[in-house]
Coordinates of C-alpha atoms and ligand atoms in Angstrom, one line a residue:
M1 CA 2.2 -77.8 -6.7
H2 CA 3.2 -81.1 -8.3
D3 CA 6.8 -82.3 -8.3
V4 CA 8.1 -83.3 -11.7
Q5 CA 11.1 -85.3 -12.6
E6 CA 13.3 -83.3 -15.0
T7 CA 13.4 -86.1 -17.5
E8 CA 9.5 -86.0 -17.8
A9 CA 9.6 -82.3 -18.6
E10 CA 12.4 -82.6 -21.1
N11 CA 10.6 -85.3 -22.9
I12 CA 7.3 -83.5 -23.3
F13 CA 7.6 -83.6 -27.1
D14 CA 9.0 -87.2 -27.2
T15 CA 6.1 -88.7 -25.4
W16 CA 3.8 -86.2 -27.3
D17 CA 0.6 -87.2 -25.5
I18 CA 0.6 -84.2 -23.1
Y19 CA 1.2 -81.7 -25.9
Q20 CA -1.6 -83.5 -27.9
K21 CA -4.0 -83.0 -25.0
I22 CA -3.0 -79.3 -24.7
V23 CA -3.7 -78.8 -28.5
S24 CA -6.9 -80.8 -28.5
A25 CA -8.4 -78.6 -25.8
N26 CA -7.3 -75.5 -27.9
N27 CA -5.4 -74.1 -25.0
M28 CA -2.9 -72.5 -27.4
F29 CA -5.5 -71.2 -29.9
H30 CA -4.5 -73.7 -32.7
L31 CA -8.1 -73.6 -34.1
E32 CA -8.1 -69.8 -34.6
I33 CA -4.4 -69.7 -35.7
Y34 CA -4.7 -72.5 -38.3
A35 CA -7.8 -70.8 -39.8
D36 CA -5.6 -67.7 -40.3
V37 CA -2.8 -69.9 -41.8
A38 CA -5.4 -71.5 -44.2
A39 CA -6.6 -68.0 -45.3
I40 CA -3.0 -67.1 -46.2
L41 CA -1.9 -70.3 -47.9
Q42 CA -5.2 -70.5 -49.9
T43 CA -4.1 -67.4 -51.8
L44 CA -1.0 -69.1 -53.3
E45 CA -0.5 -70.3 -56.8
G46 CA -0.2 -74.0 -57.5
G47 CA 3.0 -76.0 -56.9
F48 CA 4.2 -73.9 -53.9
S49 CA 6.9 -75.5 -51.7
V50 CA 6.8 -75.6 -47.9
L51 CA 9.6 -76.0 -45.3
D52 CA 8.1 -76.7 -41.9
L53 CA 10.6 -76.1 -39.1
G54 CA 9.7 -77.8 -35.7
C55 CA 6.8 -79.5 -37.5
G56 CA 5.9 -81.7 -34.5
D57 CA 3.2 -84.1 -35.6
A58 CA 2.1 -81.6 -38.3
V59 CA -1.5 -82.5 -37.7
N60 CA -2.8 -78.9 -37.9
L61 CA -0.8 -77.9 -40.9
A62 CA -1.8 -81.3 -42.6
S63 CA -5.5 -80.4 -42.6
V64 CA -4.7 -76.9 -44.1
L65 CA -2.3 -78.3 -46.8
M66 CA -4.4 -81.3 -47.8
P67 CA -6.8 -79.5 -50.2
L68 CA -4.1 -77.1 -51.5
P69 CA -1.8 -77.6 -54.6
V70 CA 1.4 -78.1 -52.6
G71 CA 4.4 -79.0 -54.8
H72 CA 6.9 -80.1 -52.1
Y73 CA 6.9 -80.4 -48.3
C74 CA 9.8 -80.8 -46.0
G75 CA 9.3 -81.3 -42.3
V76 CA 12.1 -80.8 -39.7
D77 CA 12.0 -81.8 -36.0
L78 CA 14.3 -83.0 -33.2
S79 CA 11.8 -85.6 -32.1
K80 CA 11.6 -88.9 -33.9
T81 CA 8.3 -89.6 -32.2
A82 CA 6.8 -86.4 -33.7
L83 CA 8.2 -87.1 -37.1
A84 CA 6.6 -90.6 -37.2
L85 CA 3.2 -89.1 -36.3
A86 CA 3.7 -86.4 -38.9
D87 CA 4.5 -89.0 -41.6
Q88 CA 1.1 -90.6 -40.9
N89 CA -0.7 -87.3 -40.7
L90 CA 0.6 -86.2 -44.1
K91 CA 0.0 -89.5 -45.9
G92 CA -2.8 -88.0 -48.0
L93 CA -0.6 -85.1 -49.4
A94 CA 0.0 -85.8 -53.1
C95 CA 3.5 -84.3 -53.5
P96 CA 7.1 -85.3 -52.6
I97 CA 7.6 -85.2 -48.9
E98 CA 10.9 -85.1 -47.1
W99 CA 11.6 -85.6 -43.4
R100 CA 14.7 -84.4 -41.5
C101 CA 15.4 -85.3 -37.9
G102 CA 17.6 -82.6 -36.4
D103 CA 18.0 -79.1 -35.1
L104 CA 16.0 -76.7 -37.2
L105 CA 18.8 -74.1 -37.5
Q106 CA 21.5 -76.7 -38.4
E107 CA 19.2 -78.3 -40.9
L108 CA 18.3 -74.9 -42.4
H109 CA 22.0 -74.3 -43.0
T110 CA 22.5 -77.6 -44.8
L111 CA 19.5 -77.4 -47.0
D112 CA 20.4 -76.6 -50.6
K113 CA 16.9 -75.8 -51.8
K114 CA 14.8 -72.6 -51.6
Y115 CA 11.2 -72.6 -50.6
D116 CA 8.1 -70.4 -51.3
V117 CA 6.9 -70.7 -47.7
I118 CA 9.0 -71.3 -44.6
F119 CA 6.6 -72.2 -41.8
T120 CA 7.4 -72.5 -38.2
S121 CA 4.9 -73.0 -35.4
F122 CA 5.7 -72.8 -31.7
A123 CA 9.3 -73.8 -32.1
L124 CA 11.4 -70.7 -32.6
H125 CA 11.1 -69.6 -28.9
H126 CA 13.3 -72.6 -28.0
L127 CA 16.3 -70.9 -29.7
N128 CA 18.4 -68.4 -27.8
Y129 CA 18.7 -64.7 -28.8
A130 CA 21.7 -65.2 -31.1
E131 CA 20.2 -68.3 -32.7
K132 CA 17.0 -66.5 -33.5
C133 CA 18.9 -63.7 -35.1
E134 CA 20.8 -66.3 -37.2
F135 CA 17.6 -68.1 -38.0
F136 CA 16.2 -65.0 -39.7
Q137 CA 19.3 -64.7 -41.9
A138 CA 19.2 -68.4 -42.8
A139 CA 15.4 -68.3 -43.5
H140 CA 15.8 -65.3 -45.8
A141 CA 18.6 -67.1 -47.7
H142 CA 16.3 -70.1 -48.2
L143 CA 13.3 -68.2 -49.6
N144 CA 12.4 -67.9 -53.3
A145 CA 11.7 -64.4 -54.6
G146 CA 8.3 -63.4 -53.4
G147 CA 8.3 -66.1 -50.7
F148 CA 7.6 -65.5 -47.1
L149 CA 8.3 -66.8 -43.6
L150 CA 5.1 -67.6 -41.7
M151 CA 5.8 -67.7 -38.0
I152 CA 3.5 -68.8 -35.2
D153 CA 5.0 -68.2 -31.8
V154 CA 4.7 -66.8 -28.4
V155 CA 5.9 -63.2 -28.2
R156 CA 6.6 -61.3 -25.0
E157 CA 4.9 -57.9 -24.4
E158 CA 7.4 -55.0 -24.9
H159 CA 7.3 -54.3 -21.1
E160 CA 7.7 -57.9 -20.1
D161 CA 11.2 -59.3 -19.3
L162 CA 11.7 -63.1 -19.6
P163 CA 11.0 -64.0 -15.9
G164 CA 7.9 -61.8 -15.9
Y165 CA 6.6 -63.4 -19.1
L166 CA 7.3 -67.0 -17.7
A167 CA 5.5 -66.2 -14.5
A168 CA 2.5 -64.7 -16.3
Y169 CA 2.2 -67.4 -18.9
C170 CA 2.5 -70.3 -16.3
G171 CA 0.0 -68.5 -14.0
W172 CA -2.5 -68.3 -16.9
L173 CA -1.8 -71.9 -17.9
R174 CA -2.5 -73.1 -14.3
D175 CA -5.7 -71.1 -14.0
D176 CA -7.2 -71.4 -17.5
W177 CA -6.0 -74.4 -19.4
Q178 CA -8.5 -77.2 -19.9
G179 CA -8.2 -80.9 -20.6
I180 CA -5.0 -81.6 -18.6
D181 CA -4.7 -82.5 -14.9
G182 CA -2.5 -80.9 -12.3
R183 CA 0.5 -83.2 -12.8
E184 CA 0.4 -82.5 -16.6
K185 CA 0.2 -78.8 -16.0
A186 CA 3.2 -79.0 -13.7
I187 CA 5.1 -80.9 -16.5
A188 CA 4.1 -78.2 -19.0
C189 CA 5.1 -75.4 -16.7
Q190 CA 8.5 -76.9 -16.0
H191 CA 9.1 -77.4 -19.7
I192 CA 8.2 -73.8 -20.3
M193 CA 10.3 -72.4 -17.5
E194 CA 13.4 -74.4 -18.7
N195 CA 13.1 -74.2 -22.5
D196 CA 11.1 -71.1 -23.6
F197 CA 12.9 -67.9 -24.5
P198 CA 10.4 -65.8 -26.5
E199 CA 11.4 -62.3 -27.8
T200 CA 9.3 -59.2 -28.1
L201 CA 7.8 -58.2 -31.5
L202 CA 10.2 -55.3 -31.8
T203 CA 13.2 -57.7 -31.5
L204 CA 11.7 -60.1 -34.1
Q205 CA 11.1 -57.1 -36.4
A206 CA 14.7 -55.9 -36.0
F207 CA 16.1 -59.4 -36.8
S208 CA 13.9 -59.6 -39.9
V209 CA 15.0 -56.1 -41.2
Q210 CA 18.7 -57.1 -40.6
A211 CA 18.2 -60.3 -42.5
G212 CA 16.7 -58.4 -45.5
F213 CA 12.9 -59.1 -45.1
T214 CA 10.9 -56.2 -46.6
A215 CA 7.8 -56.5 -44.5
C216 CA 6.7 -57.8 -41.1
R217 CA 3.0 -58.1 -40.6
T218 CA 1.0 -59.3 -37.5
I219 CA -1.7 -61.4 -39.1
S220 CA -3.4 -62.2 -35.7
R221 CA -2.7 -62.3 -32.0
Y222 CA -4.4 -64.4 -29.3
Q223 CA -2.9 -63.4 -25.9
W224 CA 0.8 -64.1 -26.3
H225 CA 0.3 -66.3 -29.4
N226 CA 1.1 -64.5 -32.6
V227 CA 0.8 -65.3 -36.3
L228 CA 3.5 -63.2 -38.1
R229 CA 4.4 -62.9 -41.7
F230 CA 7.8 -61.8 -43.0
D231 CA 8.0 -61.2 -46.8
A232 CA 11.1 -61.6 -48.9
A233 CA 11.5 -59.0 -51.7
S234 CA 9.6 -60.1 -54.9
G235 CA 12.7 -59.8 -57.0
A236 CA 15.2 -61.3 -54.3
Ligands
SAM1 C1 5.3 -76.9 -29.3 S1 5.7 -78.1 -30.5 C2 5.0 -77.4 -32.0 C3 4.5 -78.5 -32.9 C4 3.7 -78.0 -34.1 N1 4.6 -77.2 -35.0 C5 2.6 -77.2 -33.6 O1 2.5 -76.0 -33.9 O2 1.7 -77.7 -33.0 C6 7.4 -77.7 -30.8 C7 8.1 -78.6 -31.7 O3 9.4 -78.1 -32.0 C8 10.3 -79.1 -31.9 N2 11.6 -78.4 -31.6 C9 12.0 -77.7 -30.5 N3 13.2 -77.2 -30.7 C10 13.7 -77.6 -31.9 C11 14.9 -77.4 -32.6 N4 15.9 -76.7 -32.1 N5 15.0 -78.0 -33.8 C12 14.0 -78.8 -34.4 N6 12.8 -79.0 -33.7 C13 12.6 -78.4 -32.5 C14 9.9 -80.0 -30.8 O4 10.4 -81.3 -30.9 C15 8.4 -80.0 -31.1 O5 8.0 -81.0 -32.0

């Protein structure tokens, strides 16, 4: 087992290179997941707006959005490093682009626009239970009629409590993840143990119903990694 300084683990998204290696080796199923995202977004009419919460470097969403008729994109993230990379990765997108550096929930509350798609990928599990509940309310309030929340995130099995989930996920990571060394795996595990609070699908569904979403669909699922779609009413 490798010892990791707390600051190293906390800064996993500030240095970005370890996360980039994890994604490049497809350890979190980004290839399959973003093919599913592309299939959904390709069905939308021209000029649709996208709010990307916890956008990171946005590299995967950038390649999905590039050929599509996006009308407006807004990316939100806590990490300035990630936002600088995202700015480069979205250079080719021919629509107004807005960046906001800050907490996704606080930024969501201060935004005065509504969007056709609210997208969030592997960020929501960083919020606690009450914040996730509040997130669904705020997301619903910021969707245009007929819009939807497209959420990619880790989801606990119904029978898994948080310690059980964290032990199972980190065990899988240590045994199966490719493209990162033992020290980097230890940093990833420490980050997960200290910062990840995924909910079960039933909890996410309950939050969405309370917030006024009319449908919750599981688009796809790769181990704990889910693509979920929550629809706002067409006349909302
Ligand atoms: C695992 S990365 C995901 C990046 C990208 N969306 C993807 O799917 O590859 C999580 C991102 O969420 C950001 N993040 C975590 N908590 C956040 C919060 N409360 N508000 C805004 N961004 C947050 C991190 O800085 C990081 O860029």
